[in-house]
XYZ file of C-alpha atoms in Angstrom:
691
model
C -16.124 231.366 7.758
C -18.842 229.685 10.216
C -17.499 231.302 14.557
C -19.561 228.965 15.777
C -16.521 226.652 14.825
C -14.152 225.610 17.798
C -11.663 222.433 17.127
C -11.304 222.010 20.821
C -14.924 221.772 21.630
C -15.037 218.420 23.117
C -11.924 218.887 25.863
C -11.686 220.453 28.526
C -13.113 224.855 26.625
C -9.928 225.792 27.972
C -9.029 228.830 24.853
C -5.937 227.376 22.235
C -3.973 230.289 23.698
C -4.101 229.951 28.073
C -3.597 225.740 26.962
C 0.020 226.909 25.107
C 0.337 230.225 27.127
C 0.536 227.309 29.687
C 2.968 224.399 28.469
C 4.991 227.594 27.102
C 5.606 228.425 30.432
C 9.177 229.491 31.094
C 10.242 228.231 27.719
C 14.197 228.823 27.184
C 14.455 231.608 24.675
C 16.957 229.950 21.675
C 20.219 231.993 21.488
C 21.041 232.826 17.420
C 24.442 231.192 16.520
C 27.321 232.427 15.195
C 27.737 232.216 11.116
C 30.248 229.122 10.874
C 32.383 230.282 7.738
C 32.725 226.749 5.544
C 36.009 224.782 5.406
C 36.898 225.086 2.468
C 36.484 221.361 1.869
C 32.828 222.196 2.170
C 32.336 224.792 0.198
C 34.355 222.867 -2.418
C 32.269 219.964 -2.719
C 28.643 222.196 -1.630
C 29.603 223.888 -5.187
C 30.167 221.090 -7.470
C 26.697 219.711 -7.171
C 24.185 223.061 -5.878
C 23.447 225.015 -7.916
C 22.029 228.759 -7.347
C 19.406 228.543 -5.306
C 15.899 228.832 -6.698
C 12.659 230.965 -5.610
C 10.930 230.618 -2.268
C 8.399 228.445 -1.778
C 4.534 229.137 -0.778
C 3.078 226.277 1.657
C -0.341 227.493 0.735
C -1.225 227.526 4.509
C -4.170 230.233 4.709
C -2.442 233.277 6.875
C -5.796 234.937 7.572
C -6.738 232.618 10.314
C -5.190 231.698 13.227
C -2.916 227.822 12.495
C -5.191 226.051 14.698
C -8.253 227.266 12.458
C -6.261 226.967 9.360
C -7.259 223.535 8.568
C -11.588 224.646 8.882
C -10.937 227.578 7.308
C -9.117 225.516 4.219
C -11.800 223.311 3.626
C -14.212 225.240 3.867
C -13.380 227.153 0.861
C -12.192 224.404 -1.068
C -13.950 223.964 -4.846
C -16.093 220.930 -5.007
C -17.145 218.067 -7.741
C -20.957 217.001 -7.851
C -22.314 213.309 -6.999
C -22.684 213.303 -10.787
C -19.388 214.442 -12.199
C -17.074 212.798 -9.704
C -17.166 209.059 -12.001
C -16.065 211.425 -15.135
C -12.302 211.097 -12.530
C -9.718 209.281 -12.962
C -7.749 208.635 -9.779
C -3.937 206.634 -9.524
C -2.825 205.859 -6.013
C 0.271 204.468 -5.476
C 0.383 202.175 -3.104
C -1.647 200.402 -0.461
C -1.184 200.714 3.266
C -2.548 202.957 5.569
C -2.569 206.407 3.353
C -2.470 204.596 -0.418
C -5.427 202.770 1.272
C -7.389 204.896 2.374
C -6.727 207.604 -0.363
C -8.065 204.847 -2.533
C -11.039 203.532 -0.625
C -12.627 206.957 0.732
C -12.155 208.152 -2.874
C -13.933 204.786 -4.903
C -16.619 204.955 -1.513
C -16.789 208.575 -3.167
C -17.622 208.347 -6.545
C -14.461 208.459 -7.920
C -12.761 206.051 -10.611
C -9.730 204.435 -8.542
C -6.855 202.253 -9.953
C -4.502 201.380 -7.156
C -1.064 200.325 -7.755
C 1.415 197.780 -5.501
C 4.006 195.741 -5.892
C 2.758 193.635 -3.341
C 0.215 190.206 -4.598
C -1.726 191.943 -2.331
C -3.250 195.267 -0.740
C -2.306 194.919 2.554
C 1.147 193.401 2.760
C 1.590 196.728 2.327
C 4.532 198.644 5.559
C 2.267 199.647 7.948
C 1.583 196.590 9.638
C 5.314 196.479 11.279
C 4.045 199.171 12.525
C 3.299 198.176 16.719
C 3.084 200.714 19.174
C 0.414 202.266 18.356
C -1.130 205.538 16.895
C -1.524 209.074 18.793
C -4.867 210.916 18.977
C -5.524 213.730 21.363
C -8.962 213.262 22.682
C -8.455 214.084 26.530
C -9.712 211.166 27.681
C -7.181 210.947 30.409
C -7.371 214.178 33.197
C -3.931 214.238 32.172
C -4.031 217.660 31.357
C -3.676 216.817 27.096
C -4.952 218.915 24.766
C -5.272 219.702 20.894
C -2.583 222.476 21.529
C -0.090 219.850 24.085
C -0.355 217.538 21.121
C 0.855 219.658 18.683
C 3.273 221.445 21.270
C 4.466 218.199 21.409
C 4.628 216.895 18.113
C 6.300 220.367 16.926
C 8.953 220.592 19.878
C 9.416 216.533 18.990
C 10.152 217.862 15.291
C 13.009 220.780 16.404
C 10.757 223.425 14.796
C 11.127 222.031 11.789
C 7.406 220.826 10.214
C 4.973 223.764 9.218
C 2.946 224.408 12.472
C -0.260 224.569 10.186
C 0.050 220.924 8.671
C 0.206 219.908 12.589
C -2.703 221.339 13.713
C -4.156 219.242 11.132
C -2.741 216.539 12.203
C -4.161 216.556 16.119
C -7.234 218.525 15.005
C -7.962 215.107 12.690
C -6.463 212.475 15.230
C -9.921 212.367 17.237
C -12.164 210.855 14.241
C -9.039 208.358 13.756
C -9.052 207.117 16.645
C -13.619 206.660 15.697
C -12.952 205.678 12.539
C -11.337 202.915 12.668
C -12.604 201.377 15.035
C -15.749 201.986 13.646
C -14.303 199.749 10.419
C -12.872 196.642 12.421
C -9.186 197.658 14.490
C -9.408 196.437 17.269
C -7.957 198.590 20.070
C -6.908 197.788 23.376
C -9.867 198.737 26.453
C -9.690 198.900 29.835
C -11.221 196.996 32.073
C -14.359 200.354 32.403
C -15.119 199.644 28.735
C -12.805 202.655 27.385
C -10.181 202.333 24.423
C -6.943 201.589 26.597
C -3.702 204.606 26.120
C -0.425 204.664 26.438
C 2.557 206.938 26.705
C 5.054 207.072 23.684
C 8.345 208.785 23.431
C 8.228 212.275 23.807
C 5.150 213.284 25.824
C 4.305 213.170 28.940
C 0.221 212.192 28.554
C -1.116 208.761 28.152
C -2.508 209.107 24.018
C -1.492 206.457 22.159
C -4.268 204.178 21.534
C -2.823 200.065 20.521
C -3.897 196.697 19.521
C -0.451 194.792 22.039
C 2.650 195.209 19.435
C -0.109 194.756 16.412
C -1.184 197.984 15.913
C -0.203 198.749 12.238
C -1.081 195.045 11.585
C -4.480 195.346 12.674
C -4.980 198.715 11.462
C -3.911 197.390 7.399
C -6.305 194.267 7.522
C -9.218 197.111 8.672
C -8.135 199.930 5.662
C -7.834 196.211 3.112
C -10.680 195.144 3.805
C -12.327 198.888 2.954
C -10.232 199.346 0.033
C -11.396 195.901 -1.127
C -15.103 196.680 -0.512
C -14.687 199.042 -2.954
C -13.015 197.161 -5.188
C -15.948 194.929 -5.108
C -17.844 197.241 -5.394
C -16.399 198.470 -8.521
C -15.126 202.260 -7.981
C -11.127 200.679 -7.585
C -9.396 198.353 -10.051
C -6.579 196.298 -7.939
C -3.577 195.840 -10.171
C -1.347 193.951 -7.615
C 2.386 192.899 -8.788
C 2.897 196.379 -11.108
C 6.150 198.548 -9.717
C 5.695 202.256 -10.759
C 9.000 202.957 -12.857
C 8.240 206.959 -14.198
C 5.880 209.398 -13.253
C 4.066 211.178 -17.125
C 4.068 215.090 -16.742
C 2.245 216.543 -19.354
C 1.324 219.959 -20.524
C 3.204 220.834 -16.927
C 1.042 218.392 -14.773
C 0.917 215.095 -13.664
C -1.259 212.728 -15.837
C 0.400 209.415 -15.352
C 2.825 206.560 -14.636
C 4.553 204.258 -15.880
C 4.747 200.347 -14.789
C 6.560 197.528 -15.416
C 4.797 194.244 -14.118
C 7.046 191.960 -11.747
C 5.063 188.484 -13.239
C 5.811 188.886 -17.008
C 8.072 192.466 -16.969
C 5.398 194.338 -19.149
C 6.136 197.627 -19.468
C 3.354 199.924 -20.146
C 1.666 203.393 -19.350
C -1.109 204.539 -17.059
C -2.957 207.609 -17.543
C -6.021 210.058 -14.778
C -6.156 213.800 -13.970
C -4.248 212.882 -10.866
C -2.134 210.891 -9.287
C -1.435 210.020 -5.557
C 1.821 208.792 -4.553
C 2.123 206.989 -1.001
C 4.706 204.831 -1.805
C 6.469 205.310 2.253
C 9.476 205.503 3.389
C 12.970 205.216 1.926
C 15.149 204.184 4.859
C 15.650 201.481 3.125
C 18.880 203.119 1.580
C 21.027 202.485 4.720
C 21.045 198.190 3.432
C 20.636 197.996 6.696
C 16.894 198.854 8.479
C 14.136 198.474 10.231
C 12.455 198.316 7.017
C 10.865 194.890 4.552
C 13.146 194.150 2.445
C 11.650 195.005 -0.359
C 10.550 199.020 0.916
C 12.265 201.296 -1.288
C 12.741 205.153 -2.443
C 11.746 204.215 -7.014
C 7.972 205.461 -7.295
C 9.673 209.344 -5.521
C 12.827 209.534 -6.711
C 11.233 208.962 -10.060
C 8.851 211.689 -10.039
C 11.399 213.657 -7.504
C 13.528 213.461 -11.305
C 10.006 214.970 -12.868
C 10.241 217.758 -10.977
C 9.136 217.322 -7.918
C 10.680 218.638 -5.403
C 12.871 216.749 -2.328
C 12.382 217.820 0.761
C 14.892 217.366 3.758
C 16.107 214.420 2.781
C 18.854 214.042 5.407
C 16.365 213.932 7.973
C 16.664 210.562 8.909
C 15.362 209.031 12.745
C 17.755 206.241 13.823
C 15.038 204.018 16.087
C 16.729 203.869 19.719
C 15.056 199.737 20.206
C 15.687 197.824 16.910
C 17.768 194.509 17.823
C 22.044 195.546 17.153
C 24.440 194.073 13.955
C 24.765 190.178 14.881
C 27.133 189.634 12.242
C 27.972 191.360 8.621
C 26.531 188.876 6.970
C 22.693 190.407 8.260
C 20.440 191.968 6.090
C 18.539 194.203 8.111
C 17.602 194.831 11.868
C 15.333 193.948 13.147
C 12.333 196.979 14.942
C 10.674 196.684 18.994
C 8.703 198.677 19.715
C 8.859 201.298 20.822
C 5.762 201.052 23.375
C 8.519 199.160 25.602
C 10.014 201.927 26.865
C 7.220 202.637 29.172
C 7.845 199.314 31.561
C 11.554 199.058 30.265
C 14.043 200.924 31.562
C 17.417 201.589 30.328
C 21.481 200.643 31.563
C 24.382 200.021 30.248
C 27.555 198.011 33.345
C 29.275 201.512 35.083
C 32.316 199.400 34.636
C 32.898 199.825 30.556
C 33.588 196.102 28.836
C 32.854 195.284 31.573
C 32.035 191.250 31.064
C 29.642 189.671 33.408
C 25.632 188.582 32.548
C 23.802 191.397 32.893
C 21.919 189.085 36.497
C 24.961 189.347 37.651
C 25.765 193.431 37.561
C 24.192 194.417 40.603
C 22.324 197.391 41.220
C 24.767 199.351 42.382
C 26.899 199.232 39.426
C 24.239 200.045 36.428
C 23.850 203.210 35.119
C 20.680 204.432 34.198
C 21.733 206.884 32.009
C 18.647 207.985 30.978
C 17.152 208.551 34.120
C 20.290 210.219 35.253
C 20.709 212.327 31.871
C 17.458 213.626 31.445
C 14.949 212.809 34.819
C 11.952 214.372 33.234
C 11.405 211.913 30.887
C 13.778 209.030 31.192
C 12.929 205.922 28.931
C 10.097 207.891 27.222
C 12.669 211.094 25.423
C 12.292 211.234 21.439
C 13.815 208.858 19.725
C 17.230 211.350 18.078
C 17.917 211.696 21.993
C 17.727 208.216 22.748
C 18.964 207.274 19.887
C 22.077 209.312 20.494
C 22.561 209.185 24.329
C 22.702 205.770 22.933
C 25.995 206.130 20.578
C 27.256 207.528 23.437
C 27.496 205.105 25.331
C 28.415 202.756 22.885
C 31.249 204.182 21.630
C 32.371 204.817 25.634
C 33.256 201.752 25.871
C 30.162 200.939 27.677
C 28.223 198.106 25.005
C 27.493 195.231 25.904
C 26.383 192.053 24.156
C 29.182 189.907 22.301
C 30.116 192.794 19.858
C 29.384 195.055 22.879
C 27.828 197.045 19.806
C 24.529 197.481 21.975
C 22.812 198.543 25.702
C 19.841 196.790 28.705
C 16.710 197.064 28.105
C 14.715 195.871 31.333
C 12.070 194.164 32.546
C 12.553 193.434 35.847
C 11.733 196.528 38.097
C 8.017 196.115 36.252
C 7.697 192.882 36.500
C 8.109 192.975 39.931
C 5.987 195.483 40.332
C 3.400 194.345 37.874
C 3.914 190.619 37.617
C 3.995 188.413 34.708
C 0.585 188.435 33.055
C 0.664 191.592 33.117
C 3.211 192.312 30.987
C 3.433 189.876 28.974
C -0.835 190.560 28.363
C 1.204 194.440 26.873
C 4.323 193.017 25.308
C 3.805 189.478 24.506
C 3.654 189.215 20.743
C 6.949 191.718 21.228
C 8.667 189.795 23.573
C 7.843 186.290 21.655
C 9.454 187.991 18.304
C 11.970 189.042 20.533
C 13.380 185.846 21.552
C 12.899 184.300 18.087
C 14.752 186.135 16.678
C 18.151 185.926 19.510
C 16.632 182.984 21.221
C 16.560 184.755 25.087
C 14.305 185.114 26.907
C 13.411 188.928 27.894
C 11.521 187.874 31.062
C 15.240 186.700 32.451
C 17.000 188.576 30.721
C 17.705 191.728 29.318
C 16.689 192.656 25.813
C 20.017 193.919 23.545
C 18.866 197.221 21.747
C 20.994 199.215 19.953
C 20.091 202.137 17.273
C 18.894 201.506 14.022
C 17.871 203.308 10.660
C 14.052 203.195 10.138
C 11.920 206.500 9.252
C 11.761 209.275 6.648
C 10.946 212.327 8.017
C 11.786 213.635 4.499
C 10.244 213.036 1.239
C 8.000 214.465 -1.795
C 7.611 218.412 -1.159
C 3.534 219.330 -0.502
C 2.392 222.649 -0.400
C -0.628 222.898 2.718
C -3.343 220.064 0.377
C -0.835 217.532 -0.551
C -0.412 218.250 -3.648
C 3.580 219.009 -4.678
C 4.672 221.698 -6.557
C 4.341 219.838 -9.195
C 0.209 220.057 -10.839
C -1.645 217.447 -9.938
C 0.812 215.169 -7.865
C -0.359 214.534 -4.380
C 1.319 213.103 -2.012
C 0.584 210.711 1.371
C 2.375 209.014 4.279
C 6.040 208.365 5.102
C 6.831 209.481 1.098
C 5.567 212.985 2.373
C 7.463 214.987 4.423
C 4.998 218.400 6.402
C 4.390 217.076 9.918
C 7.197 215.380 11.359
C 10.236 218.024 11.301
C 13.333 216.626 12.744
C 11.880 213.997 14.077
C 9.059 212.048 14.853
C 7.735 210.890 17.664
C 6.369 207.700 18.141
C 3.219 206.590 17.080
C 2.872 209.849 14.793
C 3.443 207.794 11.803
C 0.252 205.302 11.864
C -1.377 209.098 12.571
C 0.342 210.921 9.385
C -0.629 207.825 7.560
C -4.366 207.820 8.313
C -4.829 211.612 8.516
C -3.716 211.835 4.635
C -5.374 208.904 3.937
C -8.303 209.098 5.001
C -8.425 212.874 5.526
C -6.564 215.274 3.894
C -6.276 214.104 0.305
C -10.178 213.191 -0.157
C -11.030 216.780 0.386
C -8.355 218.478 -1.079
C -7.791 216.118 -4.484
C -11.409 217.523 -5.825
C -10.298 221.072 -4.889
C -8.280 220.581 -7.916
C -10.164 218.218 -10.226
C -13.339 220.470 -10.261
C -10.926 223.093 -11.864
C -10.465 220.493 -14.817
C -14.254 219.254 -15.368
C -14.548 218.483 -19.303
C -11.096 217.823 -19.303
C -11.075 213.665 -20.448
C -7.893 212.298 -19.384
C -5.534 211.459 -22.025
C -5.438 208.462 -24.068
C -2.759 205.916 -23.603
C -2.173 205.466 -27.234
C -1.016 209.436 -26.912
C 2.762 208.978 -28.547
C 3.363 211.914 -26.018
C 2.531 208.816 -23.474
C 4.324 206.321 -25.248
C 7.123 207.968 -25.289
C 7.548 207.658 -21.597
C 6.634 204.360 -21.974
C 9.281 203.715 -24.297
C 11.540 205.905 -22.268
C 11.598 203.965 -19.054
C 11.877 200.711 -20.632
C 15.272 201.952 -22.392
C 16.417 202.283 -18.918
C 15.434 198.343 -17.493
C 17.378 196.915 -20.852
C 20.021 199.205 -20.177
C 21.137 198.008 -16.318
C 20.805 194.190 -18.212
C 22.556 195.170 -20.267
C 25.735 196.442 -18.316
C 27.280 192.802 -18.351
C 29.493 192.941 -15.157
C 30.580 190.857 -12.203
C 28.800 192.066 -9.211
C 25.546 191.588 -7.852
C 22.613 194.466 -7.062
C 22.840 193.843 -3.245
C 26.531 194.107 -3.774
C 26.435 197.423 -4.670
C 23.491 198.213 -1.761
C 25.585 197.149 0.956
C 28.370 198.056 0.581
C 26.200 201.611 0.331
C 24.614 201.286 3.711
C 28.351 201.121 5.233
C 28.484 204.323 3.969
C 25.946 206.047 5.025
C 26.277 204.379 8.204
C 29.848 206.230 8.640
C 29.137 209.265 6.779
C 25.490 210.795 7.300
C 24.048 208.164 10.889
C 23.273 209.070 13.620
C 26.156 212.142 13.852
C 27.001 214.678 10.719
C 29.961 215.774 10.829
C 30.737 218.095 7.475
C 34.458 216.329 6.578
C 32.571 213.163 6.960
C 29.561 213.967 4.648
C 31.734 214.935 1.903
C 33.768 211.941 2.173
C 30.709 210.503 2.426
C 29.999 212.492 -1.139
C 32.712 210.996 -2.535
C 32.603 207.724 -1.781
C 29.286 207.798 -3.288
C 30.039 208.878 -5.841
C 33.051 205.882 -7.385
C 31.055 203.682 -5.932
C 28.038 204.292 -8.648
C 30.485 204.599 -11.391
C 31.709 201.763 -10.514
C 27.798 199.921 -10.377
C 27.430 201.927 -14.029
C 30.681 199.824 -15.452
C 29.862 196.789 -13.410
C 26.441 195.518 -12.554
C 25.568 192.227 -13.203
C 22.139 191.408 -13.442
C 21.278 188.138 -14.420
C 18.444 187.313 -16.407
C 15.572 188.977 -18.941
C 13.622 192.079 -18.629
C 10.837 190.255 -20.021
C 10.424 188.157 -17.273
C 10.064 187.360 -13.985
C 13.031 188.950 -12.337
C 13.512 189.996 -8.521
C 17.817 191.087 -9.095
C 16.569 193.762 -11.936
C 13.979 194.664 -9.167
C 16.631 194.974 -7.090
C 19.589 197.099 -9.820
C 15.936 199.906 -10.731
C 15.792 200.466 -6.765
C 19.454 200.599 -6.152
C 20.179 203.059 -9.039
C 17.889 205.437 -7.542
C 19.369 204.416 -3.498
C 22.433 205.484 -5.314
C 21.162 209.688 -6.495
C 19.006 209.415 -3.135
C 22.034 208.869 -1.325
C 24.401 211.719 -2.483
C 21.317 214.154 -2.200
C 21.189 212.756 1.309
C 24.353 214.681 2.199
C 24.157 216.947 0.242
C 21.428 218.014 1.890
C 22.547 217.227 5.149
C 25.969 219.525 4.057
C 24.772 222.369 3.864
C 22.420 222.077 6.461
C 25.008 223.567 8.692
C 22.979 223.306 11.837
C 22.125 220.412 14.484
C 17.440 219.845 14.902
C 15.937 216.847 15.639
C 17.689 213.686 13.560
C 20.652 215.952 11.610
C 23.046 216.064 14.857
C 25.869 217.902 12.794
C 28.900 217.580 15.683
C 29.925 220.754 14.612
C 27.470 222.164 16.512
C 26.791 220.700 19.753
C 25.439 222.934 23.311
C 28.044 223.582 26.595
C 25.723 220.245 27.648
C 25.907 217.446 24.067
C 22.680 218.347 23.129
C 22.342 219.954 19.604
C 22.842 223.648 18.415
C 19.427 224.881 16.168
C 20.147 227.979 13.768
C 16.486 229.586 14.105
C 17.931 233.021 13.278
C 19.903 231.002 8.923
C 18.002 227.804 9.148
C 14.459 228.313 9.960
C 13.587 226.857 6.614
C 12.230 223.696 4.544
C 15.361 222.587 1.902
C 13.423 221.238 -0.993
C 16.047 219.943 -3.247
C 14.852 219.966 -7.478
C 17.691 218.458 -9.906
C 19.022 219.505 -11.963
C 21.044 217.038 -14.298
C 23.603 216.401 -12.526
C 23.363 218.702 -9.499
C 20.908 220.030 -7.519
C 18.676 223.616 -6.567
C 17.561 224.678 -2.981
C 14.584 225.776 -2.913
C 13.506 227.233 0.764
C 10.117 227.287 2.852
C 10.562 229.547 5.474
C 8.880 228.452 8.351
C 6.415 230.635 11.117
C 5.825 229.655 14.827
C 2.824 231.795 15.888
C 1.289 228.756 18.855
C 4.173 226.832 19.277
C 7.024 229.724 20.197
C 10.306 228.322 19.207
C 12.849 227.170 22.321
C 15.633 225.183 23.403
C 14.882 221.800 22.898
C 14.797 220.621 26.769
C 13.910 216.567 27.970
C 15.556 217.330 31.705
């Protein structure tokens, strides 16, 4: 490779090694805990679901160069497709969020024939709009000692050393280009008085690297991305299929060659073929029923690919967002997300006295416990999400919860308003305050917000190698549908970034490398009998749900499943609770297939049928999540096993036995675990400490 290449040359000129050594100075070593002897009940449950471990996985990251040079080296050695040959290749992209919309637009601009699928009525309605607070980038514009190396350290440490290090270096390197690119296609980032793009801090870091558009960052990025996608639709390089839900992945001759979809308006089921398939269908947090996700967000596309052989990595790694609105009553269908950016100026506290009945403003300062500032003075209210969520749960369960149901903590802007004035706070967070007031009837400028942990982001997803390709050749994965960047806990504002990096700057490089080997090979014909068999199988499966003819609607099962998961696979987990959760999920699944009621027919618009299919997948997904959580006998990031705690109550990671990614293969009703070992060259593993 070109020895002149230096991914850090635009920053401060310091060598990566020096920056990492400085950031790691004095880091505590990780003590290897003794291997625990599993109780008999755990062993029995694992034996009933888990087969013998499968072969070790190769993530295919470059090993002949340092991690910080891996992406440049890989791009240099990728095979290319010439402009005249690109129109000979057909690519299917499922999902139109930041990852899918970006990938489809970029590949279309390059000259490939792209077919973009979404179950929404327009691409801009993808759930990327819901991310509010910002997007990270290691541009190093502030004089606060940020760098690519520090970005990587923060992200790898924030994920508790359960991510692939070389992928995180790519995320950091491309983050610099993402901001310029998204601004160029129309994202209106906030600016300082002098004209420079403004930044703020997010949880898990001590620098200011988050770019934002008030509290509408995801929405504005999604609008810009959708406009770029629709430009290619108008140009004829991208064919947009709206209101189309993916029901199956077509795998023939050992590679992904298309998908099966159902038209949500007419009910028509048909197959679509291509040289490659890209899944960018978001995360599966809605398995908990009450989550911060839009109600239509689901796991179906990814899980149907899993049923066809795609490995599912780290399914139990679920993030609970610490600033969701608390549940107000048992009939509430979802939670509402308040941006983590609010923790820049808001202070989190609970009354010192348990069950204090006084209104928040009547509680004097010396009777308030700012518990994050007390427990984590170095990071305070900007501790990572998993740490903040566990701390909030501890306060609520110890009797210090506030609100009518005593199930929340306060997020208070009193001091920030006194220091900066209301106009500044309104300028920074006004739309978030309006949303909170509409939801609760309370004005956060006058009384503190009430927040509580809520199921939010899936760090797990379909396993993919360094080139973003799954173990099924031709099946690529991007955005939250994948697993690679975040480890066991995602840092705030890295979600929009990872989706943009995958869509605009990873998949458009790696997909041509795969396609180059298929030059001269036509895509399968849609009337091929093998393709028709996949469509017929999907049609039979849909009709089978209608034919059950039971008495309970699908939402009733979903609500009960969510209760099981919150209780047994929530912010904290235990071996006993997970084993019981698996038993309850299996009982609920048997009841689902015996007593499900789907009104209407399969050959028409039928939203109850849509939900039934998605909940069928959630039932299997939930079992796999609990299995993965039971199998991983350690605490790390958002996966907190109560059996594995340090003396101060923090997560006890076990690198001696569990420093690998678990990627699960479905084998009938049982699962085979494949391991991808994790090694770290530039970020030395240490005990995770935010004090």
